[in-house]
Tab-separated table of C-alpha atoms in Angstrom:
chain	number	residue	atom	x	y	z
P	265	MET	CA	133.378	-5.460	-17.923
P	266	MET	CA	132.619	-1.668	-17.751
P	267	HIS	CA	130.303	-0.040	-20.482
P	268	ASP	CA	131.121	4.058	-18.589
P	269	THR	CA	130.401	6.088	-21.548
P	270	SER	CA	132.410	8.984	-20.551
P	271	GLN	CA	135.115	7.234	-19.680
P	272	SER	CA	138.967	8.536	-21.705
P	273	VAL	CA	141.504	5.840	-21.700
P	274	ASP	CA	145.048	5.836	-23.242
P	275	THR	CA	144.185	3.150	-25.828
P	276	ILE	CA	141.285	1.245	-27.280
P	277	ILE	CA	142.662	-1.897	-29.255
P	278	TYR	CA	138.514	-2.756	-31.396
P	279	GLN	CA	137.594	-5.716	-32.569
P	280	ALA	CA	140.530	-8.115	-31.806
P	281	ASN	CA	140.602	-12.130	-31.248
P	282	VAL	CA	141.615	-11.355	-27.611
P	283	PHE	CA	143.199	-15.366	-26.227
P	284	ASP	CA	143.270	-14.913	-22.104
P	285	GLY	CA	145.880	-16.024	-21.313
P	286	LEU	CA	144.355	-19.118	-19.703
P	287	GLY	CA	144.299	-21.282	-22.872
P	288	ASN	CA	140.514	-20.589	-23.387
P	289	ASP	CA	139.178	-20.525	-27.026
P	290	PRO	CA	138.809	-16.079	-28.040
P	291	GLN	CA	136.687	-14.543	-27.640
P	292	ARG	CA	135.859	-11.631	-30.366
P	293	MET	CA	136.281	-8.375	-28.154
P	294	ASP	CA	137.663	-3.873	-27.503
P	295	VAL	CA	140.394	-3.116	-24.863
P	296	ALA	CA	141.045	-0.255	-23.278
P	297	ILE	CA	144.688	0.212	-21.562
P	298	GLN	CA	144.996	3.216	-18.930
P	299	GLY	CA	148.794	3.857	-17.813
P	300	GLN	CA	150.188	0.701	-17.580
P	301	TYR	CA	147.306	-1.397	-16.876
P	302	ILE	CA	143.840	-3.054	-19.275
P	303	VAL	CA	141.140	-1.396	-17.579
P	304	ALA	CA	138.116	-2.340	-19.363
P	305	LEU	CA	136.916	-5.684	-22.132
P	306	GLY	CA	133.875	-5.750	-24.294
P	307	GLU	CA	131.992	-3.441	-26.345
P	308	LEU	CA	134.034	-0.022	-25.790
P	309	SER	CA	132.844	1.898	-29.380
P	310	GLN	CA	131.049	4.523	-26.677
P	311	TRP	CA	134.281	5.456	-24.983
P	312	GLN	CA	137.637	7.605	-25.777
P	313	ALA	CA	141.036	7.015	-26.620
P	314	THR	CA	143.650	9.086	-27.432
P	315	HIS	CA	145.145	5.892	-29.383
P	316	LYS	CA	143.058	3.935	-31.367
P	317	ILE	CA	143.537	0.496	-32.874
P	318	MET	CA	141.593	-1.899	-35.078
P	319	ALA	CA	142.477	-5.605	-34.791
P	320	ASN	CA	139.836	-6.634	-37.612
P	321	GLY	CA	140.035	-9.479	-35.638
P	322	LEU	CA	143.799	-10.112	-35.514
P	323	CYS	CA	144.466	-12.599	-32.649
P	324	LEU	CA	145.285	-10.845	-28.853
P	325	ALA	CA	147.310	-12.555	-26.315
P	326	PRO	CA	149.542	-11.570	-23.136
P	327	GLY	CA	152.621	-10.216	-24.301
P	328	PHE	CA	155.091	-14.382	-24.124
P	329	ILE	CA	156.959	-14.752	-21.280
P	330	ASP	CA	160.192	-16.115	-22.405
P	331	VAL	CA	160.857	-18.125	-18.920
P	332	HIS	CA	164.447	-19.844	-20.662
P	333	THR	CA	166.745	-16.978	-20.909
P	334	HIS	CA	170.710	-15.950	-20.422
P	335	ASP	CA	169.903	-12.078	-21.272
P	336	ASP	CA	170.974	-11.296	-18.083
P	337	LEU	CA	173.456	-8.516	-19.207
P	338	GLU	CA	172.023	-8.312	-22.531
P	339	LEU	CA	169.504	-6.663	-20.768
P	340	LEU	CA	171.593	-3.667	-20.169
P	341	ARG	CA	174.371	-4.141	-22.730
P	342	ASN	CA	171.115	-3.787	-25.565
P	343	PRO	CA	167.909	-2.169	-24.291
P	344	ASN	CA	165.610	-3.079	-27.199
P	345	MET	CA	165.792	-6.326	-26.729
P	346	ALA	CA	165.346	-6.911	-30.427
P	347	ALA	CA	165.861	-10.555	-31.448
P	348	LYS	CA	162.889	-10.861	-27.955
P	349	ILE	CA	160.150	-7.810	-28.489
P	350	SER	CA	160.378	-8.660	-32.236
P	351	GLN	CA	159.044	-12.632	-30.882
P	352	GLY	CA	156.761	-10.755	-28.579
P	353	VAL	CA	158.327	-11.286	-26.126
P	354	THR	CA	157.677	-8.749	-23.062
P	355	THR	CA	158.083	-10.808	-19.330
P	356	VAL	CA	162.141	-12.761	-19.559
P	357	ILE	CA	163.766	-15.417	-17.198
P	358	THR	CA	168.120	-14.887	-16.644
P	359	GLY	CA	170.008	-16.859	-14.403
P	360	ASN	CA	168.882	-20.610	-15.751
P	361	CYS	CA	171.135	-22.593	-15.891
P	362	GLY	CA	173.120	-21.795	-13.316
P	363	ILE	CA	174.365	-18.744	-14.456
P	364	SER	CA	174.168	-15.166	-13.991
P	365	ALA	CA	175.095	-12.085	-13.452
P	366	ALA	CA	174.783	-11.124	-9.912
P	367	PRO	CA	175.254	-12.345	-7.157
P	368	ALA	CA	178.570	-12.438	-9.205
P	369	LYS	CA	182.221	-11.528	-7.722
P	370	LEU	CA	184.785	-12.412	-10.417
P	371	ASN	CA	189.029	-12.093	-9.342
P	372	ALA	CA	189.792	-14.113	-13.403
P	373	ASP	CA	187.726	-14.142	-16.577
P	374	ALA	CA	184.439	-14.866	-16.285
P	375	PRO	CA	184.686	-20.092	-15.953
P	376	ASP	CA	182.440	-21.639	-19.418
P	377	PRO	CA	179.721	-21.102	-19.667
P	378	MET	CA	179.195	-18.271	-17.436
P	379	ASN	CA	181.703	-16.171	-20.315
P	380	LEU	CA	178.179	-16.976	-22.836
P	381	LEU	CA	176.456	-14.484	-20.174
P	382	GLY	CA	179.198	-11.364	-21.347
P	383	GLU	CA	182.530	-10.132	-20.513
P	384	LYS	CA	184.365	-9.744	-17.597
P	385	SER	CA	183.966	-5.942	-17.330
P	386	GLU	CA	180.551	-6.624	-17.612
P	387	PHE	CA	180.514	-8.880	-14.406
P	388	THR	CA	179.621	-5.727	-11.802
P	389	PHE	CA	177.235	-6.662	-9.489
P	390	ALA	CA	177.779	-8.060	-6.015
P	391	GLN	CA	174.657	-8.236	-3.974
P	392	MET	CA	170.907	-8.673	-6.710
P	393	ARG	CA	169.839	-5.795	-5.656
P	394	ASP	CA	173.318	-3.228	-7.512
P	395	TYR	CA	172.062	-5.118	-10.859
P	396	ILE	CA	167.953	-4.875	-9.843
P	397	ASN	CA	169.407	-1.531	-9.074
P	398	ALA	CA	170.938	-0.800	-12.721
P	399	PHE	CA	168.014	-2.562	-13.985
P	400	ASN	CA	165.721	-0.276	-13.477
P	401	ARG	CA	168.036	3.449	-13.273
P	402	LYS	CA	168.524	1.617	-17.564
P	403	LYS	CA	165.084	-0.280	-18.479
P	404	ALA	CA	164.447	-2.748	-21.273
P	405	ASN	CA	161.997	-3.020	-23.435
P	406	VAL	CA	160.501	-6.030	-21.751
P	407	ASN	CA	160.562	-7.483	-17.929
P	408	VAL	CA	163.043	-9.306	-16.315
P	409	ALA	CA	163.125	-11.744	-13.232
P	410	ALA	CA	166.478	-13.223	-11.806
P	411	LEU	CA	167.528	-17.087	-11.155
P	412	VAL	CA	170.390	-17.286	-8.647
P	413	GLY	CA	173.155	-19.644	-10.811
P	414	HIS	CA	174.346	-22.295	-8.745
P	415	THR	CA	177.639	-22.287	-10.476
P	416	THR	CA	178.006	-18.341	-9.840
P	417	LEU	CA	177.678	-19.062	-6.594
P	418	ARG	CA	180.119	-21.473	-6.309
P	419	ASN	CA	182.509	-18.999	-8.380
P	420	ASN	CA	182.121	-16.183	-5.942
P	421	VAL	CA	183.188	-18.751	-2.775
P	422	MET	CA	185.637	-21.341	-4.479
P	423	THR	CA	189.034	-21.449	-6.247
P	424	ASP	CA	188.883	-24.642	-7.289
P	425	LEU	CA	185.057	-26.169	-9.341
P	426	LEU	CA	186.671	-28.763	-10.047
P	427	ARG	CA	186.531	-30.441	-6.479
P	428	PRO	CA	182.571	-30.033	-4.085
P	429	ALA	CA	182.713	-27.159	-1.968
P	430	THR	CA	183.347	-27.068	1.668
P	431	ALA	CA	180.946	-26.997	5.146
P	432	ASP	CA	182.036	-23.713	5.272
P	433	GLU	CA	181.801	-23.322	1.616
P	434	ILE	CA	178.570	-24.083	1.817
P	435	THR	CA	177.082	-22.084	4.359
P	436	ALA	CA	178.503	-19.091	2.710
P	437	MET	CA	176.999	-20.123	-0.175
P	438	GLN	CA	173.485	-20.935	1.506
P	439	LEU	CA	174.014	-16.616	2.987
P	440	GLN	CA	174.481	-15.795	-0.908
P	441	LEU	CA	171.461	-17.204	-1.774
P	442	ASP	CA	169.714	-15.980	1.362
P	443	GLU	CA	170.583	-12.354	0.551
P	444	ALA	CA	169.830	-12.965	-3.256
P	445	ILE	CA	165.926	-14.133	-2.762
P	446	ALA	CA	166.334	-11.599	-0.104
P	447	GLN	CA	166.378	-8.564	-2.038
P	448	GLY	CA	164.005	-10.049	-5.470
P	449	ALA	CA	165.735	-13.194	-6.414
P	450	LEU	CA	163.029	-15.981	-8.065
P	451	GLY	CA	164.858	-18.872	-6.803
P	452	LEU	CA	167.997	-20.986	-7.277
P	453	SER	CA	169.627	-21.987	-10.458
P	454	THR	CA	171.851	-24.681	-11.308
P	455	GLY	CA	173.476	-26.437	-14.515
P	456	LEU	CA	175.351	-30.279	-13.113
P	457	ALA	CA	176.117	-30.630	-16.921
P	458	TYR	CA	178.822	-28.144	-17.226
P	459	ARG	CA	182.270	-29.291	-15.950
P	460	ASN	CA	182.487	-25.701	-12.985
P	461	ALA	CA	179.227	-27.616	-11.107
P	462	HIS	CA	179.464	-31.977	-12.075
P	463	CYS	CA	181.676	-31.981	-8.589
P	464	ALA	CA	178.846	-30.749	-6.825
P	465	PRO	CA	177.337	-33.555	-5.618
P	466	GLU	CA	173.435	-33.722	-5.021
P	467	GLN	CA	174.414	-32.870	-1.041
P	468	GLU	CA	175.809	-29.541	-2.078
P	469	ILE	CA	172.283	-29.134	-3.644
P	470	TYR	CA	170.666	-30.250	-1.915
P	471	ALA	CA	171.463	-27.663	0.880
P	472	PHE	CA	170.087	-25.232	-0.586
P	473	GLY	CA	166.284	-26.553	-0.271
P	474	GLY	CA	166.467	-25.283	3.539
P	475	ILE	CA	166.403	-21.352	2.192
P	476	LEU	CA	163.894	-21.321	-0.873
P	477	LYS	CA	161.797	-23.203	1.020
P	478	LYS	CA	161.782	-20.792	3.668
P	479	HIS	CA	160.596	-18.716	0.953
P	480	ASP	CA	158.892	-20.164	-0.928
P	481	ALA	CA	161.990	-19.620	-3.614
P	482	LEU	CA	161.676	-21.675	-6.713
P	483	TYR	CA	164.105	-24.590	-7.937
P	484	THR	CA	164.973	-24.909	-12.418
P	485	THR	CA	168.127	-27.114	-13.266
P	486	HIS	CA	169.625	-28.178	-16.958
P	487	LEU	CA	170.117	-32.553	-15.667
P	488	ARG	CA	173.046	-33.756	-14.906
P	489	THR	CA	172.326	-35.325	-17.810
P	490	GLU	CA	170.399	-35.435	-20.934
P	491	PHE	CA	172.494	-38.511	-22.718
P	492	ASP	CA	171.204	-42.145	-21.260
P	493	ALA	CA	170.878	-41.356	-17.796
P	494	VAL	CA	168.622	-38.937	-18.229
P	495	LEU	CA	165.532	-40.902	-15.603
P	496	GLU	CA	169.153	-40.955	-12.599
P	497	ALA	CA	168.942	-36.436	-13.384
P	498	MET	CA	165.505	-37.147	-12.882
P	499	ASP	CA	165.170	-38.105	-10.165
P	500	GLU	CA	168.023	-36.174	-8.461
P	501	ALA	CA	165.802	-33.248	-10.005
P	502	PHE	CA	162.782	-33.714	-8.228
P	503	ALA	CA	164.290	-35.828	-4.957
P	504	MET	CA	164.118	-31.308	-3.594
P	505	GLU	CA	160.606	-31.577	-4.119
P	506	GLN	CA	160.126	-34.278	-2.486
P	507	GLU	CA	162.060	-33.681	0.135
P	508	PHE	CA	161.192	-29.810	0.668
P	509	GLY	CA	157.858	-28.505	-1.111
P	510	ILE	CA	159.614	-26.644	-3.829
P	511	LYS	CA	158.621	-26.301	-7.320
P	512	VAL	CA	160.448	-27.710	-10.095
P	513	ILE	CA	161.440	-26.937	-13.167
P	514	ILE	CA	162.727	-29.065	-15.360
P	515	SER	CA	164.910	-26.323	-17.959
P	516	HIS	CA	164.914	-27.665	-22.220
P	517	LEU	CA	163.772	-30.887	-21.288
P	518	LYS	CA	164.968	-33.710	-23.825
P	519	CYS	CA	166.416	-37.127	-25.300
P	520	ALA	CA	169.870	-36.039	-26.047
P	521	GLY	CA	171.599	-38.260	-28.245
P	522	LYS	CA	170.991	-40.962	-31.349
P	523	ASN	CA	170.941	-43.988	-27.986
P	524	ASN	CA	168.277	-41.998	-26.843
P	525	TRP	CA	165.958	-41.235	-29.290
P	526	GLY	CA	161.953	-41.512	-28.815
P	527	ARG	CA	162.235	-41.465	-25.010
P	528	ALA	CA	160.504	-38.796	-24.600
P	529	PRO	CA	156.928	-40.122	-22.755
P	530	GLU	CA	159.303	-42.385	-20.069
P	531	LEU	CA	160.743	-38.622	-19.553
P	532	LEU	CA	156.937	-37.348	-19.735
P	533	ALA	CA	156.230	-40.936	-17.038
P	534	LYS	CA	158.118	-39.488	-15.331
P	535	PHE	CA	156.840	-36.452	-13.453
P	536	THR	CA	153.404	-38.366	-14.331
P	537	ALA	CA	154.784	-41.288	-11.445
P	538	GLN	CA	155.781	-37.683	-9.072
P	539	GLY	CA	151.747	-37.589	-7.865
P	540	GLU	CA	149.210	-34.611	-8.740
P	541	HIS	CA	149.649	-32.942	-6.471
P	542	SER	CA	152.923	-32.072	-7.431
P	543	LYS	CA	154.171	-28.940	-8.687
P	544	CYS	CA	156.902	-30.564	-10.788
P	545	SER	CA	157.301	-28.585	-14.205
P	546	CYS	CA	159.610	-28.029	-17.816
P	547	ASP	CA	160.129	-26.253	-20.352
P	548	ALA	CA	161.413	-26.805	-23.836
P	549	TYR	CA	162.835	-24.756	-27.159
P	550	PRO	CA	160.614	-25.719	-30.644
P	551	TYR	CA	164.328	-26.979	-32.314
P	552	ALA	CA	165.459	-30.474	-33.074
P	553	ALA	CA	168.686	-29.032	-31.888
P	554	SER	CA	170.567	-27.733	-29.224
P	555	SER	CA	173.368	-24.845	-28.892
P	556	SER	CA	176.463	-24.308	-26.706
P	557	THR	CA	180.197	-23.975	-26.389
P	558	LEU	CA	182.019	-27.165	-28.879
P	559	ASP	CA	182.513	-29.255	-26.377
P	560	LEU	CA	184.783	-32.916	-27.710
P	561	ASN	CA	183.073	-34.612	-25.847
P	562	GLN	CA	179.529	-34.321	-27.897
P	563	VAL	CA	181.574	-34.817	-31.026
P	564	THR	CA	180.754	-37.505	-32.775
P	565	ASP	CA	179.460	-38.274	-36.422
P	566	ASP	CA	175.223	-39.981	-35.331
P	567	PHE	CA	174.108	-36.305	-36.402
P	568	ASP	CA	174.828	-32.391	-37.721
P	569	ILE	CA	176.993	-30.469	-35.780
P	570	PHE	CA	177.171	-27.329	-37.698
P	571	ILE	CA	180.137	-25.062	-35.968
P	572	THR	CA	178.689	-21.614	-35.591
P	573	TRP	CA	182.317	-20.059	-34.512
P	574	SER	CA	185.590	-20.132	-33.908
P	575	GLU	CA	188.508	-18.740	-33.223
P	576	ALA	CA	190.946	-20.466	-34.664
P	577	HIS	CA	189.551	-20.891	-37.807
P	578	PRO	CA	187.172	-18.133	-38.433
P	579	GLU	CA	187.114	-19.588	-42.010
P	580	MET	CA	185.573	-22.248	-41.299
P	581	ALA	CA	182.643	-20.651	-39.309
P	582	GLU	CA	178.910	-22.429	-40.710
P	583	GLN	CA	179.647	-25.375	-42.163
P	584	LEU	CA	178.983	-28.718	-40.903
P	585	LEU	CA	182.697	-30.619	-38.747
P	586	ALA	CA	181.661	-33.159	-41.091
P	587	ASP	CA	182.628	-30.869	-44.417
P	588	ILE	CA	185.585	-29.124	-42.222
P	589	ALA	CA	187.202	-33.091	-41.464
P	590	LYS	CA	187.191	-33.695	-44.297
P	591	GLN	CA	188.940	-30.765	-46.451
P	592	TRP	CA	191.444	-30.657	-43.775
P	593	GLY	CA	191.428	-34.837	-43.957
P	594	MET	CA	191.402	-35.823	-40.514
P	595	SER	CA	188.661	-37.038	-38.226
P	596	LEU	CA	186.105	-34.946	-36.924
P	597	LEU	CA	187.748	-34.788	-33.258
P	598	ASP	CA	191.087	-33.656	-34.297
P	599	ALA	CA	189.549	-31.218	-36.708
P	600	ALA	CA	186.547	-30.342	-33.736
P	601	LYS	CA	189.834	-29.944	-30.929
P	602	LYS	CA	192.157	-27.299	-34.202
P	603	LEU	CA	188.752	-25.571	-34.435
P	604	GLN	CA	188.849	-24.207	-30.013
P	605	PRO	CA	186.878	-22.366	-29.337
P	606	ALA	CA	184.254	-22.457	-30.981
P	607	GLY	CA	180.640	-22.811	-30.671
P	608	ALA	CA	178.557	-25.400	-32.194
P	609	VAL	CA	174.808	-26.501	-32.963
P	610	TYR	CA	173.891	-29.499	-32.128
P	611	HIS	CA	171.346	-31.595	-34.353
P	612	GLY	CA	171.144	-34.142	-31.574
P	613	LEU	CA	167.732	-34.655	-30.972
P	614	ASN	CA	164.863	-36.678	-32.196
P	615	GLU	CA	161.992	-34.205	-34.440
P	616	ASP	CA	159.196	-35.967	-32.334
P	617	ASP	CA	160.568	-36.140	-29.065
P	618	VAL	CA	160.519	-32.491	-29.425
P	619	LYS	CA	156.445	-33.261	-30.965
P	620	THR	CA	156.157	-35.212	-27.803
P	621	ILE	CA	157.778	-32.782	-24.287
P	622	LEU	CA	156.281	-29.509	-26.642
P	623	ALA	CA	152.822	-31.085	-26.655
P	624	PHE	CA	152.880	-31.973	-22.427
P	625	ASP	CA	150.452	-29.921	-20.526
P	626	LYS	CA	152.979	-29.188	-18.204
P	627	THR	CA	155.416	-27.681	-20.613
P	628	MET	CA	156.594	-24.222	-20.856
P	629	ILE	CA	158.207	-22.818	-24.001
P	630	GLY	CA	161.771	-20.265	-23.746
P	631	SER	CA	163.870	-19.840	-26.069
P	632	ASP	CA	167.716	-20.713	-24.091
P	633	GLY	CA	169.042	-17.889	-27.135
P	634	LEU	CA	172.520	-16.627	-26.514
P	635	PRO	CA	172.644	-12.873	-26.919
P	636	CYS	CA	176.759	-13.679	-27.243
P	637	ASP	CA	176.955	-15.708	-30.123
P	638	PRO	CA	178.248	-14.490	-33.380
P	639	HIS	CA	176.186	-16.686	-34.758
P	640	PRO	CA	173.355	-17.661	-32.366
P	641	HIS	CA	171.290	-20.375	-32.844
P	642	PRO	CA	167.555	-19.114	-33.633
P	643	ARG	CA	165.447	-20.098	-30.556
P	644	LEU	CA	166.992	-16.408	-30.228
P	645	TRP	CA	164.876	-14.948	-33.086
P	646	GLY	CA	162.684	-16.883	-33.735
P	647	SER	CA	160.849	-19.714	-30.609
P	648	PHE	CA	157.722	-18.268	-30.278
P	649	PRO	CA	156.505	-17.895	-33.870
P	650	ARG	CA	157.852	-20.798	-34.638
P	651	VAL	CA	155.628	-22.952	-31.954
P	652	LEU	CA	152.709	-21.173	-33.043
P	653	GLY	CA	153.401	-20.479	-36.436
P	654	HIS	CA	154.776	-23.915	-37.207
P	655	TYR	CA	153.922	-26.234	-35.113
P	656	SER	CA	150.315	-24.836	-34.226
P	657	ARG	CA	149.392	-24.041	-37.438
P	658	GLY	CA	151.727	-25.678	-39.104
P	659	GLU	CA	151.169	-29.558	-37.123
P	660	GLY	CA	148.257	-28.585	-35.748
P	661	ILE	CA	150.489	-31.306	-31.816
P	662	PHE	CA	147.802	-28.196	-30.328
P	663	SER	CA	145.390	-25.226	-30.303
P	664	LEU	CA	146.488	-21.893	-30.992
P	665	ALA	CA	145.093	-21.196	-27.432
P	666	THR	CA	146.870	-23.801	-25.778
P	667	ALA	CA	150.406	-22.884	-27.153
P	668	ILE	CA	149.487	-19.449	-25.944
P	669	HIS	CA	148.552	-20.649	-22.174
P	670	LYS	CA	152.672	-22.727	-22.554
P	671	MET	CA	153.917	-19.012	-23.755
P	672	THR	CA	151.911	-17.135	-20.996
P	673	GLY	CA	149.678	-17.892	-18.617
P	674	LEU	CA	151.091	-21.320	-17.352
P	675	SER	CA	154.093	-19.493	-17.398
P	676	ALA	CA	152.510	-16.805	-15.545
P	677	ALA	CA	151.338	-19.308	-12.847
P	678	ASN	CA	155.200	-21.178	-12.658
P	679	TYR	CA	157.132	-18.663	-11.751
P	680	ARG	CA	154.897	-16.193	-9.664
P	681	LEU	CA	153.986	-13.343	-11.635
P	682	GLU	CA	151.525	-12.073	-10.103
P	683	ASN	CA	148.965	-9.904	-12.903
P	684	ARG	CA	150.890	-10.809	-15.290
P	685	GLY	CA	150.310	-13.440	-17.858
P	686	VAL	CA	146.825	-13.346	-18.872
P	687	ILE	CA	144.494	-11.073	-20.036
P	688	LYS	CA	141.871	-9.926	-17.078
P	689	VAL	CA	140.866	-6.105	-15.731
P	690	GLY	CA	143.518	-4.798	-14.360
P	691	ASN	CA	146.463	-6.889	-15.018
P	692	PHE	CA	149.647	-5.148	-16.436
P	693	ALA	CA	148.878	-4.025	-20.455
P	694	ASP	CA	151.881	-6.720	-21.432
P	695	LEU	CA	150.544	-7.194	-25.295
P	696	VAL	CA	151.418	-8.478	-27.908
P	697	LEU	CA	149.226	-8.329	-31.948
P	698	PHE	CA	149.820	-10.670	-34.629
P	699	ASP	CA	147.906	-12.693	-37.608
P	700	ALA	CA	147.637	-16.241	-36.606
P	701	ASP	CA	147.206	-17.007	-40.504
P	702	GLU	CA	151.098	-15.462	-41.056
P	703	VAL	CA	152.640	-16.037	-37.831
P	704	ILE	CA	156.221	-18.259	-38.444
P	705	ASP	CA	159.292	-17.775	-37.817
P	706	ASN	CA	161.876	-17.053	-40.523
P	707	ALA	CA	165.666	-16.851	-38.863
P	708	THR	CA	167.253	-19.952	-39.605
P	709	PHE	CA	170.497	-22.003	-39.197
P	710	VAL	CA	172.589	-20.533	-41.340
P	711	ASP	CA	170.607	-17.045	-41.650
P	712	SER	CA	169.621	-16.873	-37.345
P	713	GLU	CA	168.881	-13.263	-36.668
P	714	LEU	CA	165.755	-13.106	-38.979
P	715	PRO	CA	163.146	-11.929	-37.139
P	716	ALA	CA	159.787	-13.209	-37.485
P	717	SER	CA	156.462	-12.694	-40.010
P	718	GLY	CA	152.501	-11.735	-38.356
P	719	ILE	CA	153.763	-9.669	-35.295
P	720	HIS	CA	152.114	-5.814	-35.581
P	721	GLN	CA	152.041	-4.625	-32.700
P	722	VAL	CA	153.763	-5.585	-28.513
P	723	TRP	CA	153.013	-3.267	-25.824
P	724	THR	CA	154.964	-3.578	-22.594
P	725	ASN	CA	152.773	-1.764	-18.777
P	726	GLY	CA	150.787	-0.233	-21.723
P	727	GLN	CA	153.916	1.248	-23.902
P	728	THR	CA	154.361	0.166	-27.586
P	729	THR	CA	157.390	-1.126	-27.834
P	730	PHE	CA	156.667	-3.170	-31.248
P	731	LYS	CA	155.086	-1.656	-34.631
P	732	ASP	CA	154.691	-2.512	-37.890
P	733	LYS	CA	157.643	-4.399	-37.949
P	734	ARG	CA	160.497	-1.891	-36.367
P	735	VAL	CA	161.485	-1.444	-31.921
P	736	LEU	CA	160.130	1.481	-30.274
P	737	PRO	CA	162.280	2.482	-27.037
P	738	ALA	CA	159.370	2.638	-25.286
P	739	TYR	CA	162.146	1.231	-21.945
P	740	SER	CA	158.450	0.497	-20.129
P	741	GLY	CA	159.879	-2.525	-18.623
P	742	GLN	CA	160.317	-3.426	-14.564
P	743	PHE	CA	161.837	-5.808	-12.847
P	744	LEU	CA	159.803	-8.634	-11.275
P	745	THR	CA	159.715	-10.374	-8.012
P	746	SER	CA	158.210	-13.880	-6.580
P	747	LEU	CA	155.279	-11.336	-5.441
P	748	GLY	CA	154.825	-9.625	-8.844
P	749	ALA	CA	156.429	-6.268	-7.292
P	750	SER	CA	158.537	-3.789	-9.297
P	751	LYS	CA	161.411	-2.851	-7.357
P	752	HIS	CA	162.172	0.516	-7.606
P	753	ASP	CA	165.328	1.661	-5.008
């Protein structure tokens, strides 16, 4: 706490209910920002400031960290990042699920699911350094930290992804991963459930362990399956920590498919079984529905499947697959084939499982939104306010302080983002001012691109990036390495 009455700073936020991001109860205080940093906390009425914000008891939290995004190319395409900044998100982690925009070399169209990130022409970053330089030239309203996608590496060195990599191909991928981490990537992600990575045996994945250990880098994984054999898939992931001592993060932990409803406690017991020294953690999104391309293997009448888009029959979008099949007088599977290629939201999760996983003390919040989807899942625009408004205030599954910790301090610690995720003197001024009674998601499965309510103002590195329901193009985001350093040309 500083009390020099002669101080003059850029901004003071007066009388905010300050949540530190560590899960502690809030404290009513003033917060001073100078340049990119928080420079004072406490009673600052004697200080001078260019910008004075009267919070009047609104909540002030660290800017939210979206640990699971597919925003790799969206940051360059739409640097305003309206979907994220309007929720209070000031940092995104890209390169999840085995797909990253860098280091990528495409000779043909992007293979599935890399095509979720963008068009072939947008993949122009042969090295992680190229992507970082492009971001630093353009800038965006949010900070970014990047993972390297395993499927992206496979596509760089293999012509046929539907087989295991050879020894030579593994060596080539190891070199690319080593180089990318040295240039600033956080670690490796896999998407082993997807067809173009599913043929990679455990040995192919474990071949990267030594490089991750050398750099003390992270391993995140979209498990080989989230359906019936999910526990075995978790064992495969946890073996990376047991073998190499590296941090493992399981992406969008869930019990997928009706057969698995009610199994959330079994999944969480797997974490406990790793022992108290384990650094393993997970993320989750706050919805009982997943979203991807329309996968014929997931077509079932166990739960609703909502068609978000269809190239073959665009007029059928925004309807349930069951209703489309009825109109066409055919089976669900035949209707799904006729709609291809298409996108879908699968209402294949159980709400009690979602709550149990969200409330787990190792769970961070990630949106897993798909910005290129013509009709995105509402999680793209609504995840963080939904945790605050629906699950904390409405359902009471955790306190507001805990909800904020899961979106800030916990995430910064797990991803080793230095001087982020916590409100303290000397940290970067990534901040969100919101009304705890009003904050709520508005995006729905039908009208999915509505901004949230209750977010008053957002700062990214000390600059206002959102205020009074308007996104402001400050473009003050930085590229973050795991050391928290910002990379410059």
